[in-house]
mmCIF file of C-alpha atoms and ligand atoms in Angstrom:
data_model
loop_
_atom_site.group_PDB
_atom_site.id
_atom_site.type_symbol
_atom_site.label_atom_id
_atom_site.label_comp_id
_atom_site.label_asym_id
_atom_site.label_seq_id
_atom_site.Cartn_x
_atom_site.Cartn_y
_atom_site.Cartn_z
ATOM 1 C CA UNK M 380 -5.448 -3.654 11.842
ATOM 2 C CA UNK M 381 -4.504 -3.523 8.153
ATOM 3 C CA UNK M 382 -2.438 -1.254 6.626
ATOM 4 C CA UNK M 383 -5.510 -0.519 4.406
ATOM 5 C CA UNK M 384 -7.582 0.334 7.853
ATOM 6 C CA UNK M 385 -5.074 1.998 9.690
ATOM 7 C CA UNK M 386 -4.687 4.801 6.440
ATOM 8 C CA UNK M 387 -7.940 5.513 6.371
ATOM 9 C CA UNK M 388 -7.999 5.952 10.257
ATOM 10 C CA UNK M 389 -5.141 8.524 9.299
ATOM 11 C CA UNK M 390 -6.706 9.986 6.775
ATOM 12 C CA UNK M 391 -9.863 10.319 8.268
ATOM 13 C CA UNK M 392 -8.614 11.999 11.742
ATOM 14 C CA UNK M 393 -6.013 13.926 9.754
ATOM 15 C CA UNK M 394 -9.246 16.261 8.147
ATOM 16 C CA UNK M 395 -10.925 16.346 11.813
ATOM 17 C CA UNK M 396 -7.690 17.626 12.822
ATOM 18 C CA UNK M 397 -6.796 20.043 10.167
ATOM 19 C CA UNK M 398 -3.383 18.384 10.438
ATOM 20 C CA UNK M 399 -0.990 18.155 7.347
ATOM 21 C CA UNK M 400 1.809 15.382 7.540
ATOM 22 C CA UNK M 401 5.095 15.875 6.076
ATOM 23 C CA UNK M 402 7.514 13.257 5.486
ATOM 24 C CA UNK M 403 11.469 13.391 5.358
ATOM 25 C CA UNK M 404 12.861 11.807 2.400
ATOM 26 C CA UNK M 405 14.548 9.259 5.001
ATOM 27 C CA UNK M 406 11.441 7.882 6.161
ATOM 28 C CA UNK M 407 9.674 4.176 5.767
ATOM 29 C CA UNK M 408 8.143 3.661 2.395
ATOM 30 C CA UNK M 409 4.503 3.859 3.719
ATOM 31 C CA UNK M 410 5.133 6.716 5.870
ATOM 32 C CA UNK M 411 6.563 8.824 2.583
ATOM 33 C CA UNK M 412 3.223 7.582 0.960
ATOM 34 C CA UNK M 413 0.608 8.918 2.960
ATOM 35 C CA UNK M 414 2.367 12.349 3.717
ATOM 36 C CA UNK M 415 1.179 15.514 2.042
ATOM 37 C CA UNK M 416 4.992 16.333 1.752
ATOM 38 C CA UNK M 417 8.014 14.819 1.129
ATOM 39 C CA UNK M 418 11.486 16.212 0.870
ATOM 40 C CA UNK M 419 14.849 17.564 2.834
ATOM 41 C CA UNK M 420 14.560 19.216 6.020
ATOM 42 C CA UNK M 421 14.430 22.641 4.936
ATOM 43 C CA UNK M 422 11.701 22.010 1.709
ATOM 44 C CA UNK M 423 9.160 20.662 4.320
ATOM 45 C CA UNK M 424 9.811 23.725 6.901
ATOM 46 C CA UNK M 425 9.277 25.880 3.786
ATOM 47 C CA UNK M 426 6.146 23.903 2.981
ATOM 48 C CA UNK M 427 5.252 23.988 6.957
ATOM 49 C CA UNK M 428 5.371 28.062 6.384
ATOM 50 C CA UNK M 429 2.647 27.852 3.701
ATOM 51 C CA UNK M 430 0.346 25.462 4.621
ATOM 52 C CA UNK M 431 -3.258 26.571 6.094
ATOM 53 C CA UNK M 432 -3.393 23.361 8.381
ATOM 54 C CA UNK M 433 -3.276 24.069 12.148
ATOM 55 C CA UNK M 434 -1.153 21.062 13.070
ATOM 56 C CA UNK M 435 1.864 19.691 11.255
ATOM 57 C CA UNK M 436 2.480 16.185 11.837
ATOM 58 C CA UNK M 437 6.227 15.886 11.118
ATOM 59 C CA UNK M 438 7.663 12.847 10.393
ATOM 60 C CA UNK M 439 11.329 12.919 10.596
ATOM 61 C CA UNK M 440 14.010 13.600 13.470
ATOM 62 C CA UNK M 441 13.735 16.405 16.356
ATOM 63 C CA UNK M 442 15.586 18.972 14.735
ATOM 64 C CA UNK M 443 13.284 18.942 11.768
ATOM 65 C CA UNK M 444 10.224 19.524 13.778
ATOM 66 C CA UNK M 445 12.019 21.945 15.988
ATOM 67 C CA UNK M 446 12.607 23.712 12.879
ATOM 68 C CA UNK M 447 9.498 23.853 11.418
ATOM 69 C CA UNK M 448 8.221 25.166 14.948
ATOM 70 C CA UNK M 449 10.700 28.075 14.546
ATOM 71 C CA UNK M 450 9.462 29.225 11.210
ATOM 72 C CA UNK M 451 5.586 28.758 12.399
ATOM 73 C CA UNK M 452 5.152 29.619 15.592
ATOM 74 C CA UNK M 453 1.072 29.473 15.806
ATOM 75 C CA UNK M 454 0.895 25.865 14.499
ATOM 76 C CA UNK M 455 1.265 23.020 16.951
ATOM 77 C CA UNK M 456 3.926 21.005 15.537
ATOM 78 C CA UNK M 457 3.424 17.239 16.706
ATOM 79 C CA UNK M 458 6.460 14.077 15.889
ATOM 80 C CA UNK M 459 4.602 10.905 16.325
ATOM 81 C CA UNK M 460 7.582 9.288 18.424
ATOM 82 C CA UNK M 461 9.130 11.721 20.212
ATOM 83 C CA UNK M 462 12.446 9.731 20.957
ATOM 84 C CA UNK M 463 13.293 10.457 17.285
ATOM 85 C CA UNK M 464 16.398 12.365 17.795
ATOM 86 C CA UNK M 465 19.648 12.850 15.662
ATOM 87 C CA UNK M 466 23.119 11.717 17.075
ATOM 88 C CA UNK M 467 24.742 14.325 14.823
ATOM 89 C CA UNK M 468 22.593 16.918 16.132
ATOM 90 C CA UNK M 469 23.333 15.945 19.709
ATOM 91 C CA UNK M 470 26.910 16.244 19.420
ATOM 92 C CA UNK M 471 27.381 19.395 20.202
ATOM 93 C CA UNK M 472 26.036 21.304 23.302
ATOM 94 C CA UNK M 473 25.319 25.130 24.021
ATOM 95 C CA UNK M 474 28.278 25.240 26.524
ATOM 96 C CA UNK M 475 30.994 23.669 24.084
ATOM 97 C CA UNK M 476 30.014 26.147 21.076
ATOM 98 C CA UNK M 477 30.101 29.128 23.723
ATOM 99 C CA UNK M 478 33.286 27.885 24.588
ATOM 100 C CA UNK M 479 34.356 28.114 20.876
ATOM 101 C CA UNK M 480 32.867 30.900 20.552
ATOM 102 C CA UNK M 481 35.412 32.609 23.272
ATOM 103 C CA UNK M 482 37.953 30.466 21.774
ATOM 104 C CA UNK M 483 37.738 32.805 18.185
ATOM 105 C CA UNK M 484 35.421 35.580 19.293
ATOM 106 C CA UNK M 485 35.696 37.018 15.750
ATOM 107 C CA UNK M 486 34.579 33.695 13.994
ATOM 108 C CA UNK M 487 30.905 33.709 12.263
ATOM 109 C CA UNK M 488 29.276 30.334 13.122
ATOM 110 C CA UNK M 489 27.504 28.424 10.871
ATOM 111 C CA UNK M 490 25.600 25.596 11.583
ATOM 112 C CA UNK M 491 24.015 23.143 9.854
ATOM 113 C CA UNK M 492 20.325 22.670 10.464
ATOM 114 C CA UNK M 493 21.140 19.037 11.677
ATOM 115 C CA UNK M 494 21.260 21.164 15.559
ATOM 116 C CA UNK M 495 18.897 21.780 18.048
ATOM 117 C CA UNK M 496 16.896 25.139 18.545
ATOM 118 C CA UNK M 497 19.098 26.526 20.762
ATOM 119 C CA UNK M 498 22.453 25.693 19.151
ATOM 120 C CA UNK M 499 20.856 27.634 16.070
ATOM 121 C CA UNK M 500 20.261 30.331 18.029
ATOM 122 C CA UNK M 501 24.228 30.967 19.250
ATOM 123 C CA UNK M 502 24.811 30.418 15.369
ATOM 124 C CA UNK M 503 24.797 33.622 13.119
ATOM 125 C CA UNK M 504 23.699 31.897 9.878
ATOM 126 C CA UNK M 505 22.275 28.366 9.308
ATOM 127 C CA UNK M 506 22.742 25.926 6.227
ATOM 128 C CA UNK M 507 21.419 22.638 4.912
ATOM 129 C CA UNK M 508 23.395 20.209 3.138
ATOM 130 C CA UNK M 509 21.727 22.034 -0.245
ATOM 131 C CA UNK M 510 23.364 25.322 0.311
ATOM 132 C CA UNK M 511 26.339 24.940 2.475
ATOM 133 C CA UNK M 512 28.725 26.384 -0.393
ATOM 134 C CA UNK M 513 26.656 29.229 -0.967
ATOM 135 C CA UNK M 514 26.018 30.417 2.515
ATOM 136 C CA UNK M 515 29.518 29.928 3.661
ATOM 137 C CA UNK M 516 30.430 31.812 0.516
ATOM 138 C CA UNK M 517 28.176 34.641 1.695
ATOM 139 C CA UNK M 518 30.342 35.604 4.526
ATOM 140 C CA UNK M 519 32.868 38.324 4.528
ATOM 141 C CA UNK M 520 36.374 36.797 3.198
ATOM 142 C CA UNK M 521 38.173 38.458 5.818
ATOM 143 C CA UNK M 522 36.222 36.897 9.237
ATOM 144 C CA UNK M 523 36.952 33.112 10.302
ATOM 145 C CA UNK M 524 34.125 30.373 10.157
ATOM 146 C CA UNK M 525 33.281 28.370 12.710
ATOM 147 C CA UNK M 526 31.742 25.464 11.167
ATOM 148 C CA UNK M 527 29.316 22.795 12.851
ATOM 149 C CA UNK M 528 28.433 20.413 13.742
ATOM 150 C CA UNK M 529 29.385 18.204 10.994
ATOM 151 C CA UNK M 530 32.812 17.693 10.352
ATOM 152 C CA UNK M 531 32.334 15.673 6.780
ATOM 153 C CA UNK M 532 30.513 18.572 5.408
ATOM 154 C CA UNK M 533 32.721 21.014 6.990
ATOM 155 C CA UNK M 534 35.514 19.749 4.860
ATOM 156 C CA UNK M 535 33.540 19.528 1.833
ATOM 157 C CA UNK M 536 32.755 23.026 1.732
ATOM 158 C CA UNK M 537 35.977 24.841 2.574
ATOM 159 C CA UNK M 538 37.325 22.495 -0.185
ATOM 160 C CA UNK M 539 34.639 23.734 -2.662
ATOM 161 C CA UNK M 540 34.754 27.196 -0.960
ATOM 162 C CA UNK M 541 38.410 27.592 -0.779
ATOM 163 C CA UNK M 542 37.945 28.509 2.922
ATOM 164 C CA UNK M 543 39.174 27.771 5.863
ATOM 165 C CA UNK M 544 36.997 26.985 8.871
ATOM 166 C CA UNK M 545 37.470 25.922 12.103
ATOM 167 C CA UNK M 546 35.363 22.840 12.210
ATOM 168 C CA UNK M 547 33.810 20.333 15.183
ATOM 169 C CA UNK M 548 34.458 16.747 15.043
ATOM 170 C CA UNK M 549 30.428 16.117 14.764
ATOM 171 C CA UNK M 550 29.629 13.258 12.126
ATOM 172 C CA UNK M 551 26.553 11.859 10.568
ATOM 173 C CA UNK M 552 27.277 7.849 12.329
ATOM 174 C CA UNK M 553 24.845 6.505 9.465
ATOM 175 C CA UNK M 554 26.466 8.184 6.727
ATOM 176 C CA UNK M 555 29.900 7.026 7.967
ATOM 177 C CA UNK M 556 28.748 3.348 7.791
ATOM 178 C CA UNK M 557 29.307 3.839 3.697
ATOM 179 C CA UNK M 558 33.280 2.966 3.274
ATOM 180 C CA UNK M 559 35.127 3.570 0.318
ATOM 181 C CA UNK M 560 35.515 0.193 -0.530
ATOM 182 C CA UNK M 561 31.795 -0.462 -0.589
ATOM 183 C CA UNK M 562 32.138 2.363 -3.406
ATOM 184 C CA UNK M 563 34.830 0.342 -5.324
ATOM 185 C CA UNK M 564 32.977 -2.686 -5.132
ATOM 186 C CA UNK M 565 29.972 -1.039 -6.474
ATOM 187 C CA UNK M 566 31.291 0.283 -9.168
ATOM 188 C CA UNK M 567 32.939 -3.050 -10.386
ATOM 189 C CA UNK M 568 29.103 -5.064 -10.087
ATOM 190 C CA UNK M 569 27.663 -1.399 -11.638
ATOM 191 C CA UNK M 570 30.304 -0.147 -14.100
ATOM 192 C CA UNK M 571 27.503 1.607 -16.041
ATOM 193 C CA UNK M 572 26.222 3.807 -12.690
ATOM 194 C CA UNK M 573 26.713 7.335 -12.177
ATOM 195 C CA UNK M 574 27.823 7.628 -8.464
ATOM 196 C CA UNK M 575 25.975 10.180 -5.895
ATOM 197 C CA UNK M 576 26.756 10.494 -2.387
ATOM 198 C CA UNK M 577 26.031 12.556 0.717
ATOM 199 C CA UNK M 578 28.410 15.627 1.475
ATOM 200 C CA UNK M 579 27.998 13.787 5.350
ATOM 201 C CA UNK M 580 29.699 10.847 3.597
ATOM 202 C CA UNK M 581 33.915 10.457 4.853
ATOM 203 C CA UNK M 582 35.855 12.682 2.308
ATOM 204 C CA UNK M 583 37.582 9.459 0.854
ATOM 205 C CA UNK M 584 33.997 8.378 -0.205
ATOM 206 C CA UNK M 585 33.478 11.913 -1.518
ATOM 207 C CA UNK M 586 36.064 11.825 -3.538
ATOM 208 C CA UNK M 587 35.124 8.373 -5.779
ATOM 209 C CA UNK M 588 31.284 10.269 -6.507
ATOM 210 C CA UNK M 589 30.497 11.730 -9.498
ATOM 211 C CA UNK M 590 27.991 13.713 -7.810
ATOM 212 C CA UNK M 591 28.134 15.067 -4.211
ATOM 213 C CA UNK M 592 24.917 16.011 -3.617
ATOM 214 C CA UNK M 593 21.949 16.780 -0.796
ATOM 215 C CA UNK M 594 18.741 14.517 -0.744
ATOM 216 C CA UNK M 595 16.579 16.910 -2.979
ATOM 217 C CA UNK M 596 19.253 17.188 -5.004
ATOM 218 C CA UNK M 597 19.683 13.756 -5.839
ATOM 219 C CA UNK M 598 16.120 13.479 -6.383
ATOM 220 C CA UNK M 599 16.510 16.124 -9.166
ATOM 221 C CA UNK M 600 19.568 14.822 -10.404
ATOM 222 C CA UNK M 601 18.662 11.414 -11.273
ATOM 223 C CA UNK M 602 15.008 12.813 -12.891
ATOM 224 C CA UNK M 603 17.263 14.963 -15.080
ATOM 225 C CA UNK M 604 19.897 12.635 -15.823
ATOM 226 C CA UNK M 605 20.312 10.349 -19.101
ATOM 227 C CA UNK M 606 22.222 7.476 -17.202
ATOM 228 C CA UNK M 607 20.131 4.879 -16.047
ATOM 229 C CA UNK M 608 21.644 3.141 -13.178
ATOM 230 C CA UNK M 609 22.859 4.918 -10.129
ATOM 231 C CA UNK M 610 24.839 4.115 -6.802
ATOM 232 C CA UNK M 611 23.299 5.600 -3.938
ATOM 233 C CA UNK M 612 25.422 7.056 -1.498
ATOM 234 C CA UNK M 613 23.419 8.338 1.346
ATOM 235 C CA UNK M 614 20.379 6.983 3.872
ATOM 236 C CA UNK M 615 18.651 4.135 2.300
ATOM 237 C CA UNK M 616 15.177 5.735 2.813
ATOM 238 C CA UNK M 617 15.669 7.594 -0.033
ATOM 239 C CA UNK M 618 16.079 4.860 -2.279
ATOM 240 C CA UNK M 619 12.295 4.166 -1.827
ATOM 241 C CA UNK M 620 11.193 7.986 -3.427
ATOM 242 C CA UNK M 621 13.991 7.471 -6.590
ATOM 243 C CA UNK M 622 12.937 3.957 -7.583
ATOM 244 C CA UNK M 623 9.171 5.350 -7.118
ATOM 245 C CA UNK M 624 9.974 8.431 -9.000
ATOM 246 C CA UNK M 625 11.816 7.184 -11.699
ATOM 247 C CA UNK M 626 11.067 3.747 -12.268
ATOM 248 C CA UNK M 627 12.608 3.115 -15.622
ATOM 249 C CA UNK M 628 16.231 3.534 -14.081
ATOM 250 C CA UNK M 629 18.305 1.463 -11.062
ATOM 251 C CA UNK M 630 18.888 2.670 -8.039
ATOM 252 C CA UNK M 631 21.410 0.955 -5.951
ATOM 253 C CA UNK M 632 22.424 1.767 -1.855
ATOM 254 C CA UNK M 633 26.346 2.070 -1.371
ATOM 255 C CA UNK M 634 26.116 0.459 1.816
ATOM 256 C CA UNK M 635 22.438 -1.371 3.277
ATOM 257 C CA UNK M 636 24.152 -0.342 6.277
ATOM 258 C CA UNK M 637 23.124 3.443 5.757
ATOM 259 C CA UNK M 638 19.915 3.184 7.671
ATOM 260 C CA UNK M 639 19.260 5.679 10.116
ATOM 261 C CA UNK M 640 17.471 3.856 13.268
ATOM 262 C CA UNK M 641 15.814 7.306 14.475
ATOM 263 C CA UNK M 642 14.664 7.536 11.363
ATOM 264 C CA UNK M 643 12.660 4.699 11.164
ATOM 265 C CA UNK M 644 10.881 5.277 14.231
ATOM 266 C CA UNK M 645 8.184 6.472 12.649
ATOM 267 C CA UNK M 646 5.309 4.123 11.712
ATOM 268 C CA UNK M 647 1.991 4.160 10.253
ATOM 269 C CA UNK M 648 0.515 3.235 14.006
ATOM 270 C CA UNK M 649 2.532 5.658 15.449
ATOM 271 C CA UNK M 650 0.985 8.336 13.154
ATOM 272 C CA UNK M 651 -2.854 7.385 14.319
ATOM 273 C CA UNK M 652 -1.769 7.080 17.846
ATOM 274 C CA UNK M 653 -0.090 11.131 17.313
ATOM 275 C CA UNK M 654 -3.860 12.484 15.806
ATOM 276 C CA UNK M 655 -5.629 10.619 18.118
ATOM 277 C CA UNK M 656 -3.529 12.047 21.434
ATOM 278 C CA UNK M 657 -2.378 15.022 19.658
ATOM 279 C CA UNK M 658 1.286 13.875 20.854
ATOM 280 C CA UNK M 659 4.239 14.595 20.544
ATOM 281 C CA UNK M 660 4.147 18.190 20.613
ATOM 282 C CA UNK M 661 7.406 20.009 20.258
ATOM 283 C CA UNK M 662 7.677 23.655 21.728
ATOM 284 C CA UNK M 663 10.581 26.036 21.405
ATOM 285 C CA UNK M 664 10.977 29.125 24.193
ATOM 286 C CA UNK M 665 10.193 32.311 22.662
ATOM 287 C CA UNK M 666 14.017 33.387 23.407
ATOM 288 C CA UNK M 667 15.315 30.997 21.615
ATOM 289 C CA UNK M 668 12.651 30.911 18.621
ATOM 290 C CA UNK M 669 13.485 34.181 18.346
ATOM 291 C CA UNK M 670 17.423 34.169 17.883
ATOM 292 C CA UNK M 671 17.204 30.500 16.156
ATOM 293 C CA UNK M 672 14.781 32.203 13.598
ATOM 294 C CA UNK M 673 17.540 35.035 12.643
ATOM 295 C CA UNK M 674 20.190 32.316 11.902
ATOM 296 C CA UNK M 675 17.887 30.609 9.160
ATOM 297 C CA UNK M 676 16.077 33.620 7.891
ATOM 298 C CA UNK M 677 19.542 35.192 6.875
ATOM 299 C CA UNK M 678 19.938 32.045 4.941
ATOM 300 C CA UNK M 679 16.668 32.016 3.381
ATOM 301 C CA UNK M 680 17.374 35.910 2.798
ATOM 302 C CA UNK M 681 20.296 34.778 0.376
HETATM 303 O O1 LIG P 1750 18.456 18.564 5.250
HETATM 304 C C1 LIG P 1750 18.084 17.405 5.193
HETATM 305 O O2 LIG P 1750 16.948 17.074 4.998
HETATM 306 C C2 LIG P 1750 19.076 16.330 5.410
HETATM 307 C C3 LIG P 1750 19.394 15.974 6.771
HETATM 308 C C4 LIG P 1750 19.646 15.709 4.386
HETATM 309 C C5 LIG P 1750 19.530 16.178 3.007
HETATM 310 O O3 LIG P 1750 20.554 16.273 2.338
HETATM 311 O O4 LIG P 1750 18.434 16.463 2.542
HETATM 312 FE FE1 LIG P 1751 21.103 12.405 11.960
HETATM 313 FE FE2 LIG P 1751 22.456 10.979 10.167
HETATM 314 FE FE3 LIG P 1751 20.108 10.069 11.035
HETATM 315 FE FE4 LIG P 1751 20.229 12.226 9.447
HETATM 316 S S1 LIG P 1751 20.806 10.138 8.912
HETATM 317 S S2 LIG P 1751 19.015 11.986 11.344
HETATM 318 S S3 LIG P 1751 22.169 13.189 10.146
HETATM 319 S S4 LIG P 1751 21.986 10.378 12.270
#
């Protein structure tokens, strides 16, 4: 089937359905084109809240759709390949952060919302990569963070913050392909390009950017910017949406090694095959839902 054939099969079941599809900013070219969405992980959840459709087709990793489940309970929430998970995510378990937990049992935890449903719901605030500085900023000065899973970030934000934190030793293995020689090398073929990377980028990459910033905020960055070349320091996916949205200006990838394999899972087939079956749906217990709903309304409370 062409790619032509198999849209309009999409498209087409997608009404029948009343099905919306959202698309992470990390994801194929043609799956970002034929979503109704596109953006970070917590934009689409927001979008996931307002939309009318009864089933959200979310194409991204688990802990995206998980998270869209937790902030709309009555829609069935479907991932067309269900083995998309993230590594980061799945590097810390329930038992090790209630181990921490006893560890400092006056610490806050934050987590980032690259964690599972129920590691959200032992957390007492969440955070995306957008608003790390600002949530962890929100907490009383004189109660220690624990920080997780994500050890890059972590160390971005109690620099920024001026906080300490205890953090986890979680990492983003995709972001951590981009060395900070590919940066120097860059920057000699690309004198004239700004620099943005990834806060889940190694701090010695963080510290030759210009701009440390979160997907959605590189998309906005390099709209509103006058320079017109850019190195790209995060998931190539992305590359795709600035070069589309801004084609008058150069977008190059720090490292073509910065491709997430979960996220590229996700394929136009595997879309049809998802309305057609009505697979894979994701489901959160009501318990957890619950608790894991607390930890990112306080942050969308701020
Ligand atoms: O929150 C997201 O969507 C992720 C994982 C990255 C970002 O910075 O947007
Ligand atoms: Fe997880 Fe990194 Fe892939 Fe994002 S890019 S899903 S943080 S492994």
């Amino acid at each position: 089937m062409s790619d032509e054939e198999l849209i309009q099969k999409i498209l087409r079941l997608k009404a029948e359905r009343d099905a919306v599809i959202l698309a992470h900013n990390y994801q194929i070219g043609e799956v970002q084109d034929i979503a109704d969405y596109r953006g970070d992980s917590l934009g689409l959840s927001i979008e996931a809240s307002r939309t009318k459709a009864k089933v959200i087709l979310f194409c991204g990793v688990k802990f995206m759709a998980e998270t869209a489940k937790i902030i709309s309970p009555d829609r069935t929430v479907l991932m067309p390949d269900e083995n998309a998970g993230c590594p980061m995510a799945n590097m810390i378990t329930v038992r090790q952060l209630k181990e921490l937990k006893k560890k400092h049992p006056d610490a806050q935890v934050v987590c980032y919302v690259n964690t599972t449903a129920a590691i959200k719901a032992e957390s007492d605030i969440c955070c995306t990569s957008a608003n790390a500085i600002k949530v962890v900023n929100s907490l009383p000065k004189d109660v220690p963070i624990i920080f997780i899973p994500d050890k890059s970030l972590g160390e971005y934000v109690s620099k920024k913050s001026g906080r300490e934190m205890i953090l986890w030793n979680g990492y983003c293995p995709t972001h951590h392909y981009i060395l900070a020689r590919d940066i120097v090398s860059m920057k000699e073929k690309h004198p004239n390009a700004l620099v943005m990377v990834h806060p889940e980028c190694t701090s010695d990459v963080i510290e030759l950017a210009d701009q440390v910033l979160s997907t959605s905020g590189m998309c906005k960055f390099a709209k509103e910017s006058d320079a017109r070349e850019f190195i790209v320091g995060t998931e190539i996916g992305l590359l795709y949406t600035l070069q589309k949205e801004n084609p008058d200006k150069k977008f190059y990838p720090a490292s073509i090694l910065a491709d997430c394999p979960n996220m590229k899972l996700n394929t136009l087939e595997k879309i049809l095959w998802s309305l057609e079956d009505m697979v894979y749906e994701i489901t959160v217990p009501e318990d957890i839902r619950v608790k894991a709903w607390n930890a990112i309304k306080k942050m969308l409370d701020l």
